[in-house]
mmCIF file of C-alpha atoms and ligand atoms in Angstrom:
data_model
loop_
_atom_site.group_PDB
_atom_site.id
_atom_site.type_symbol
_atom_site.label_atom_id
_atom_site.label_comp_id
_atom_site.label_asym_id
_atom_site.label_seq_id
_atom_site.Cartn_x
_atom_site.Cartn_y
_atom_site.Cartn_z
ATOM 1 C CA MET T 1 49.477 76.325 -5.043
ATOM 2 C CA ALA T 2 46.365 75.798 -7.033
ATOM 3 C CA ALA T 3 44.747 78.310 -9.450
ATOM 4 C CA LYS T 4 42.018 80.755 -8.446
ATOM 5 C CA ILE T 5 39.169 80.235 -10.881
ATOM 6 C CA ILE T 6 37.375 83.554 -11.948
ATOM 7 C CA THR T 7 34.133 83.159 -14.225
ATOM 8 C CA PHE T 8 32.848 86.229 -16.033
ATOM 9 C CA GLY T 9 29.089 86.043 -16.649
ATOM 10 C CA ILE T 10 25.523 87.392 -17.005
ATOM 11 C CA SER T 11 22.646 86.088 -19.006
ATOM 12 C CA LYS T 12 22.397 89.148 -21.019
ATOM 13 C CA GLY T 13 24.260 89.539 -24.310
ATOM 14 C CA GLY T 14 26.842 92.292 -25.009
ATOM 15 C CA CYS T 15 27.786 93.301 -21.403
ATOM 16 C CA SER T 16 31.545 93.045 -22.074
ATOM 17 C CA LYS T 17 32.043 89.588 -20.726
ATOM 18 C CA SER T 18 34.572 88.621 -23.325
ATOM 19 C CA THR T 19 36.381 91.934 -23.619
ATOM 20 C CA SER T 20 36.596 92.102 -19.748
ATOM 21 C CA SER T 21 37.782 88.546 -19.189
ATOM 22 C CA GLY T 22 40.359 88.965 -21.951
ATOM 23 C CA ILE T 23 41.834 92.091 -20.826
ATOM 24 C CA THR T 24 41.673 90.885 -17.112
ATOM 25 C CA ALA T 25 43.633 87.746 -18.196
ATOM 26 C CA TYR T 26 46.307 89.897 -20.179
ATOM 27 C CA LEU T 27 46.827 92.178 -17.152
ATOM 28 C CA LEU T 28 47.064 89.347 -14.662
ATOM 29 C CA SER T 29 49.557 87.554 -16.945
ATOM 30 C CA LYS T 30 52.036 90.371 -16.331
ATOM 31 C CA GLU T 31 52.815 88.943 -12.859
ATOM 32 C CA ALA T 32 51.130 85.627 -12.778
ATOM 33 C CA LYS T 33 50.512 82.425 -14.905
ATOM 34 C CA VAL T 34 47.059 82.538 -16.329
ATOM 35 C CA LEU T 35 44.881 80.010 -18.370
ATOM 36 C CA CYS T 36 41.795 81.224 -20.189
ATOM 37 C CA LEU T 37 39.021 79.037 -21.011
ATOM 38 C CA ASP T 38 36.419 79.956 -23.725
ATOM 39 C CA LEU T 39 33.055 78.518 -22.825
ATOM 40 C CA ASP T 40 31.196 80.430 -25.546
ATOM 41 C CA GLY T 41 30.717 79.028 -29.012
ATOM 42 C CA GLN T 42 30.867 82.648 -30.407
ATOM 43 C CA ALA T 43 34.696 82.204 -29.607
ATOM 44 C CA ASN T 44 34.969 86.010 -29.080
ATOM 45 C CA LEU T 45 37.577 85.488 -26.362
ATOM 46 C CA THR T 46 39.513 83.056 -28.455
ATOM 47 C CA SER T 47 39.477 85.551 -31.397
ATOM 48 C CA PHE T 48 40.361 88.568 -29.140
ATOM 49 C CA LEU T 49 43.465 86.776 -27.534
ATOM 50 C CA THR T 50 44.727 84.768 -30.611
ATOM 51 C CA GLY T 51 43.751 87.204 -33.491
ATOM 52 C CA GLU T 52 42.272 84.272 -35.188
ATOM 53 C CA TYR T 53 38.716 84.452 -36.464
ATOM 54 C CA ASP T 54 38.495 81.295 -38.696
ATOM 55 C CA VAL T 55 37.909 79.356 -35.540
ATOM 56 C CA CYS T 56 35.966 76.437 -37.103
ATOM 57 C CA ASN T 57 38.777 75.414 -39.413
ATOM 58 C CA VAL T 58 41.785 76.415 -37.367
ATOM 59 C CA PHE T 59 40.622 74.867 -34.085
ATOM 60 C CA GLU T 60 38.674 72.012 -35.481
ATOM 61 C CA ASN T 61 38.603 69.212 -32.968
ATOM 62 C CA LYS T 62 40.999 71.223 -30.828
ATOM 63 C CA THR T 63 38.806 73.034 -28.386
ATOM 64 C CA ILE T 64 37.406 73.216 -24.854
ATOM 65 C CA LEU T 65 34.543 70.861 -26.286
ATOM 66 C CA GLU T 66 37.090 68.033 -26.844
ATOM 67 C CA GLY T 67 38.859 68.943 -23.509
ATOM 68 C CA ILE T 68 35.670 68.449 -21.550
ATOM 69 C CA LEU T 69 34.409 65.353 -23.479
ATOM 70 C CA LYS T 70 37.740 63.633 -23.101
ATOM 71 C CA VAL T 71 38.022 64.864 -19.455
ATOM 72 C CA ASP T 72 41.529 66.391 -19.964
ATOM 73 C CA ILE T 73 42.134 69.818 -21.344
ATOM 74 C CA ARG T 74 45.932 69.512 -21.558
ATOM 75 C CA PRO T 75 46.204 68.609 -25.287
ATOM 76 C CA TYR T 76 44.055 71.628 -26.145
ATOM 77 C CA ILE T 77 46.024 74.441 -24.452
ATOM 78 C CA ILE T 78 47.517 77.005 -26.739
ATOM 79 C CA ARG T 79 50.072 79.623 -25.877
ATOM 80 C CA VAL T 80 48.979 83.132 -26.480
ATOM 81 C CA ARG T 81 52.016 85.064 -24.976
ATOM 82 C CA GLU T 82 54.360 84.582 -21.998
ATOM 83 C CA ASN T 83 52.380 83.496 -18.985
ATOM 84 C CA LEU T 84 49.058 83.503 -20.962
ATOM 85 C CA ASP T 85 47.444 80.260 -22.415
ATOM 86 C CA ILE T 86 44.120 79.666 -23.722
ATOM 87 C CA VAL T 87 41.836 76.671 -24.440
ATOM 88 C CA PRO T 88 39.930 77.989 -27.480
ATOM 89 C CA SER T 89 36.263 77.331 -28.562
ATOM 90 C CA ASN T 90 34.378 77.333 -31.831
ATOM 91 C CA ASP T 91 30.738 76.912 -33.005
ATOM 92 C CA PHE T 92 30.799 73.212 -32.263
ATOM 93 C CA LEU T 93 30.510 73.999 -28.639
ATOM 94 C CA ALA T 94 26.817 74.140 -29.233
ATOM 95 C CA THR T 95 26.873 70.329 -29.169
ATOM 96 C CA LEU T 96 28.281 70.114 -25.666
ATOM 97 C CA ALA T 97 25.138 69.530 -23.654
ATOM 98 C CA ARG T 98 24.008 66.658 -26.127
ATOM 99 C CA LYS T 99 27.429 65.037 -26.116
ATOM 100 C CA MET T 100 27.892 65.263 -22.344
ATOM 101 C CA TYR T 101 24.554 63.516 -21.908
ATOM 102 C CA GLU T 102 25.500 60.757 -24.476
ATOM 103 C CA LYS T 103 28.803 60.146 -22.557
ATOM 104 C CA GLY T 104 27.121 60.262 -19.195
ATOM 105 C CA LEU T 105 29.248 63.320 -18.035
ATOM 106 C CA ARG T 106 28.062 65.355 -15.234
ATOM 107 C CA LEU T 107 28.591 68.930 -14.108
ATOM 108 C CA ASP T 108 31.812 67.997 -12.571
ATOM 109 C CA ALA T 109 33.323 67.304 -16.078
ATOM 110 C CA LEU T 110 35.199 70.544 -16.284
ATOM 111 C CA GLN T 111 36.623 70.222 -12.823
ATOM 112 C CA LYS T 112 37.844 66.776 -13.791
ATOM 113 C CA ALA T 113 39.274 68.023 -17.206
ATOM 114 C CA LEU T 114 41.175 70.855 -15.379
ATOM 115 C CA GLU T 115 42.586 68.681 -12.523
ATOM 116 C CA PRO T 116 45.849 67.838 -14.247
ATOM 117 C CA VAL T 117 46.770 71.515 -14.737
ATOM 118 C CA MET T 118 45.154 72.969 -11.584
ATOM 119 C CA ASN T 119 48.664 73.656 -10.056
ATOM 120 C CA ASP T 120 50.279 74.980 -13.172
ATOM 121 C CA TYR T 121 48.520 78.401 -13.154
ATOM 122 C CA ASP T 122 47.801 81.146 -10.714
ATOM 123 C CA TYR T 123 44.570 82.025 -12.308
ATOM 124 C CA ILE T 124 41.968 80.356 -14.506
ATOM 125 C CA ILE T 125 39.782 83.002 -16.269
ATOM 126 C CA ILE T 126 36.642 81.837 -17.869
ATOM 127 C CA ASP T 127 34.325 83.585 -20.455
ATOM 128 C CA THR T 128 30.878 82.301 -20.686
ATOM 129 C CA PRO T 129 27.949 82.828 -23.010
ATOM 130 C CA PRO T 130 24.849 85.120 -22.413
ATOM 131 C CA SER T 131 22.841 82.039 -21.321
ATOM 132 C CA LEU T 132 22.228 79.847 -18.289
ATOM 133 C CA SER T 133 23.252 76.660 -20.079
ATOM 134 C CA GLU T 134 25.908 74.001 -19.199
ATOM 135 C CA GLN T 135 28.520 76.389 -20.586
ATOM 136 C CA THR T 136 27.818 78.725 -17.643
ATOM 137 C CA ILE T 137 27.017 76.105 -15.015
ATOM 138 C CA LEU T 138 30.089 73.993 -15.662
ATOM 139 C CA PRO T 139 32.551 76.804 -14.672
ATOM 140 C CA LEU T 140 30.623 77.915 -11.805
ATOM 141 C CA SER T 141 30.565 74.318 -10.428
ATOM 142 C CA THR T 142 34.310 73.953 -10.709
ATOM 143 C CA GLN T 143 36.165 73.993 -7.484
ATOM 144 C CA SER T 144 39.579 75.058 -6.723
ATOM 145 C CA PRO T 145 41.503 74.743 -3.303
ATOM 146 C CA ALA T 146 42.467 78.335 -4.012
ATOM 147 C CA GLY T 147 38.895 79.600 -4.408
ATOM 148 C CA SER T 148 36.384 79.818 -7.182
ATOM 149 C CA TYR T 149 34.809 83.286 -8.011
ATOM 150 C CA ALA T 150 32.268 84.866 -10.238
ATOM 151 C CA VAL T 151 32.351 88.452 -11.743
ATOM 152 C CA VAL T 152 28.849 89.451 -12.706
ATOM 153 C CA MET T 153 28.868 91.753 -15.648
ATOM 154 C CA PHE T 154 26.554 94.762 -15.803
ATOM 155 C CA ASP T 155 26.294 97.236 -18.690
ATOM 156 C CA GLY T 156 23.939 99.715 -16.937
ATOM 157 C CA SER T 157 20.973 98.846 -18.813
ATOM 158 C CA LEU T 158 17.417 97.783 -17.428
ATOM 159 C CA PHE T 159 17.689 94.478 -19.290
ATOM 160 C CA ALA T 160 20.961 93.636 -17.664
ATOM 161 C CA TYR T 161 19.650 94.900 -14.323
ATOM 162 C CA TYR T 162 16.955 92.222 -14.334
ATOM 163 C CA ALA T 163 19.514 89.662 -15.365
ATOM 164 C CA ILE T 164 21.604 90.277 -12.218
ATOM 165 C CA PRO T 165 19.227 88.416 -9.706
ATOM 166 C CA LYS T 166 18.869 85.405 -12.114
ATOM 167 C CA PHE T 167 22.666 85.092 -12.366
ATOM 168 C CA LEU T 168 23.089 85.461 -8.627
ATOM 169 C CA GLU T 169 20.627 82.622 -8.129
ATOM 170 C CA ILE T 170 22.622 80.360 -10.649
ATOM 171 C CA ILE T 171 25.668 81.141 -8.554
ATOM 172 C CA GLU T 172 23.813 80.225 -5.372
ATOM 173 C CA GLY T 173 22.538 77.080 -7.039
ATOM 174 C CA ALA T 174 26.086 75.937 -8.190
ATOM 175 C CA LYS T 175 27.411 76.708 -4.759
ATOM 176 C CA GLU T 176 24.877 74.588 -2.926
ATOM 177 C CA ARG T 177 25.022 71.720 -5.298
ATOM 178 C CA TYR T 178 28.677 71.431 -6.498
ATOM 179 C CA ASN T 179 30.930 74.313 -5.370
ATOM 180 C CA PRO T 180 30.542 75.229 -1.575
ATOM 181 C CA LYS T 181 33.291 77.757 -1.685
ATOM 182 C CA LEU T 182 32.076 79.569 -4.749
ATOM 183 C CA LYS T 183 31.979 83.346 -4.165
ATOM 184 C CA THR T 184 30.548 86.245 -6.039
ATOM 185 C CA ALA T 185 33.837 88.490 -6.540
ATOM 186 C CA GLY T 186 31.457 91.472 -7.452
ATOM 187 C CA ILE T 187 29.358 93.230 -9.949
ATOM 188 C CA LEU T 188 31.304 95.101 -12.662
ATOM 189 C CA PHE T 189 29.864 98.102 -14.320
ATOM 190 C CA SER T 190 31.095 98.178 -17.778
ATOM 191 C CA LEU T 191 30.326 99.853 -21.174
ATOM 192 C CA ILE T 192 29.193 102.838 -19.036
ATOM 193 C CA ASP T 193 28.341 105.909 -21.071
ATOM 194 C CA THR T 194 29.381 108.844 -18.942
ATOM 195 C CA ARG T 195 26.727 111.059 -20.390
ATOM 196 C CA ALA T 196 23.836 108.675 -19.561
ATOM 197 C CA LYS T 197 21.703 110.243 -16.911
ATOM 198 C CA GLU T 198 20.434 106.971 -15.521
ATOM 199 C CA ASN T 199 23.962 105.838 -14.430
ATOM 200 C CA ALA T 200 23.728 107.322 -11.004
ATOM 201 C CA ASP T 201 20.197 105.688 -10.299
ATOM 202 C CA MET T 202 21.473 102.287 -11.427
ATOM 203 C CA GLU T 203 24.507 102.555 -9.196
ATOM 204 C CA GLU T 204 22.346 103.473 -6.329
ATOM 205 C CA ALA T 205 19.906 100.650 -7.025
ATOM 206 C CA VAL T 206 22.721 97.986 -7.236
ATOM 207 C CA GLU T 207 24.542 99.411 -4.137
ATOM 208 C CA GLU T 208 21.194 99.161 -2.253
ATOM 209 C CA GLU T 209 20.104 95.774 -3.453
ATOM 210 C CA TYR T 210 23.533 94.031 -3.372
ATOM 211 C CA PRO T 211 25.535 95.826 -0.680
ATOM 212 C CA GLY T 212 29.258 95.588 -1.142
ATOM 213 C CA LEU T 213 29.166 93.722 -4.414
ATOM 214 C CA LYS T 214 29.776 96.459 -6.993
ATOM 215 C CA PHE T 215 33.357 97.003 -7.843
ATOM 216 C CA GLN T 216 34.410 100.599 -7.059
ATOM 217 C CA THR T 217 35.920 100.823 -10.572
ATOM 218 C CA SER T 218 33.468 101.290 -13.423
ATOM 219 C CA ILE T 219 34.650 100.507 -16.943
ATOM 220 C CA LYS T 220 33.699 103.485 -19.178
ATOM 221 C CA ARG T 221 32.888 102.967 -22.820
ATOM 222 C CA LYS T 222 36.005 103.826 -24.822
ATOM 223 C CA ALA T 223 36.621 103.440 -28.651
ATOM 224 C CA ALA T 224 40.233 102.559 -27.667
ATOM 225 C CA THR T 225 39.065 99.542 -25.685
ATOM 226 C CA ARG T 226 36.904 98.355 -28.582
ATOM 227 C CA ARG T 227 39.767 98.783 -30.978
ATOM 228 C CA LEU T 228 41.840 96.271 -28.889
ATOM 229 C CA ALA T 229 40.031 93.485 -30.792
ATOM 230 C CA ILE T 230 41.377 94.947 -34.107
ATOM 231 C CA ASN T 231 44.831 96.149 -33.025
ATOM 232 C CA GLY T 232 45.740 93.440 -30.408
ATOM 233 C CA PHE T 233 47.741 93.996 -27.270
ATOM 234 C CA GLU T 234 51.090 93.822 -28.646
ATOM 235 C CA GLU T 235 51.099 96.430 -31.384
ATOM 236 C CA SER T 236 48.624 98.941 -29.966
ATOM 237 C CA ALA T 237 49.913 102.472 -29.685
ATOM 238 C CA GLU T 238 46.890 103.270 -27.548
ATOM 239 C CA LEU T 239 47.282 100.326 -25.142
ATOM 240 C CA LYS T 240 47.577 102.628 -22.030
ATOM 241 C CA ASN T 241 44.310 104.447 -22.958
ATOM 242 C CA ALA T 242 42.483 101.143 -23.803
ATOM 243 C CA LEU T 243 43.398 99.652 -20.426
ATOM 244 C CA GLU T 244 42.717 102.950 -18.282
ATOM 245 C CA TYR T 245 39.787 101.558 -16.325
ATOM 246 C CA TYR T 246 40.969 97.983 -16.433
ATOM 247 C CA ILE T 247 44.151 98.533 -14.459
ATOM 248 C CA PRO T 248 42.363 99.673 -11.240
ATOM 249 C CA PHE T 249 39.657 97.015 -11.704
ATOM 250 C CA VAL T 250 42.159 94.237 -11.732
ATOM 251 C CA GLU T 251 43.865 95.592 -8.688
ATOM 252 C CA GLU T 252 40.512 95.496 -6.935
ATOM 253 C CA LEU T 253 39.662 91.966 -8.233
ATOM 254 C CA LYS T 254 43.026 90.723 -6.965
ATOM 255 C CA GLN T 255 42.396 92.049 -3.503
ATOM 256 C CA ARG T 256 39.043 90.677 -3.398
ATOM 257 C CA VAL T 257 40.121 87.109 -4.461
ATOM 258 C CA ASP T 258 43.238 87.324 -2.280
ATOM 259 C CA GLU T 259 41.170 88.177 0.731
ATOM 260 C CA GLY T 260 39.120 84.994 -0.175
HETATM 261 N N1 LIG M 1 34.728 99.324 -22.388
HETATM 262 C C1 LIG M 1 34.413 99.173 -23.653
HETATM 263 N N2 LIG M 1 34.302 100.332 -24.501
HETATM 264 C C2 LIG M 1 33.915 100.242 -25.756
HETATM 265 N N3 LIG M 1 33.474 99.179 -26.280
HETATM 266 C C3 LIG M 1 33.446 98.015 -25.547
HETATM 267 C C4 LIG M 1 33.945 97.993 -24.152
HETATM 268 N N4 LIG M 1 33.726 96.730 -23.763
HETATM 269 C C5 LIG M 1 33.259 95.979 -24.774
HETATM 270 N N5 LIG M 1 33.040 96.778 -25.745
HETATM 271 C C6 LIG M 1 32.479 96.377 -27.026
HETATM 272 O O1 LIG M 1 31.100 96.010 -26.801
HETATM 273 C C7 LIG M 1 30.689 94.951 -27.532
HETATM 274 C C8 LIG M 1 30.175 93.777 -26.549
HETATM 275 O O2 LIG M 1 31.390 93.482 -25.877
HETATM 276 P P1 LIG M 1 31.670 91.757 -25.623
HETATM 277 O O3 LIG M 1 31.599 91.090 -26.929
HETATM 278 O O4 LIG M 1 32.951 91.728 -24.869
HETATM 279 O O5 LIG M 1 30.463 91.482 -24.731
HETATM 280 P P2 LIG M 1 29.890 90.040 -24.347
HETATM 281 O O6 LIG M 1 29.198 90.157 -23.005
HETATM 282 O O7 LIG M 1 30.988 89.044 -24.301
HETATM 283 O O8 LIG M 1 28.863 89.627 -25.398
HETATM 284 P P3 LIG M 1 28.151 88.246 -25.603
HETATM 285 O O9 LIG M 1 27.043 88.194 -24.679
HETATM 286 O O10 LIG M 1 27.649 88.224 -27.069
HETATM 287 O O11 LIG M 1 29.221 87.166 -25.403
HETATM 288 C C9 LIG M 1 31.822 94.413 -28.495
HETATM 289 O O12 LIG M 1 31.782 95.036 -29.634
HETATM 290 C C10 LIG M 1 33.163 95.098 -27.647
HETATM 291 O O13 LIG M 1 34.177 95.379 -28.511
HETATM 292 MG MG1 LIG M 2 31.143 87.214 -25.165
#
């Protein structure tokens, strides 16, 4: 059985794409084989899962950039823990568009690079940058016989609210041109401050404009969740607290992608 591809994105910075994709991958890996791809040169997902921040040196010439350009990601996969692997990124990912152009690679390059491992995993979880560049379009253009999905991140702010229709348009474009089976798994409310008065209005607006897309679970802002980047998953005494909202979210996500 091929892997289900789930891409986390929104063209607005700081909406918890890296945190949410990392925690989702961690939780899925408890029962399934998961490969993460870091498509953001900030390498936050890479650092989050590996604990490594010196990404330019440590992963020099060993990243998703090389995997895409050489059209085979296999040599660049690293093991994070049992059932959880990642292809890291670093700052050099900024050269991706130019190098793809020089090599004559097209938007099916990631698809081709993933083909050798497509049947080795149950899920491929992809983190993207807050821009609508190749780094976002490539994952959305990547097909899998098991399905390809996008999770749209939303932090409850007006800026992000206006980024939602643009991101949904990009999903539609990728679907029409490259990935006919691409689906929007849903809109995930994250970093929600329970005291903010505008939350209910935002929820109502999203429900009304995008019926059925909002995940029932909202991820509330929590210091314990933020501290996961410091403490890691293995040694965190507050792991249960940090994952509180993500556990029901991942159950919902699994249901949505299993229903296809
Ligand atoms: N549920 C949460 N509770 C508290 N802090 C959180 C939560 N989710 C994310 N954060 C923090 O919010 C900040 C932004 O999160 P993150 O880096 O995951 O967003 P992003 O969308 O990936 O950002 P970028 O657009 O720069 O890639 C980080 O400092 C992260 O630790
Ligand atoms: Mg990020």
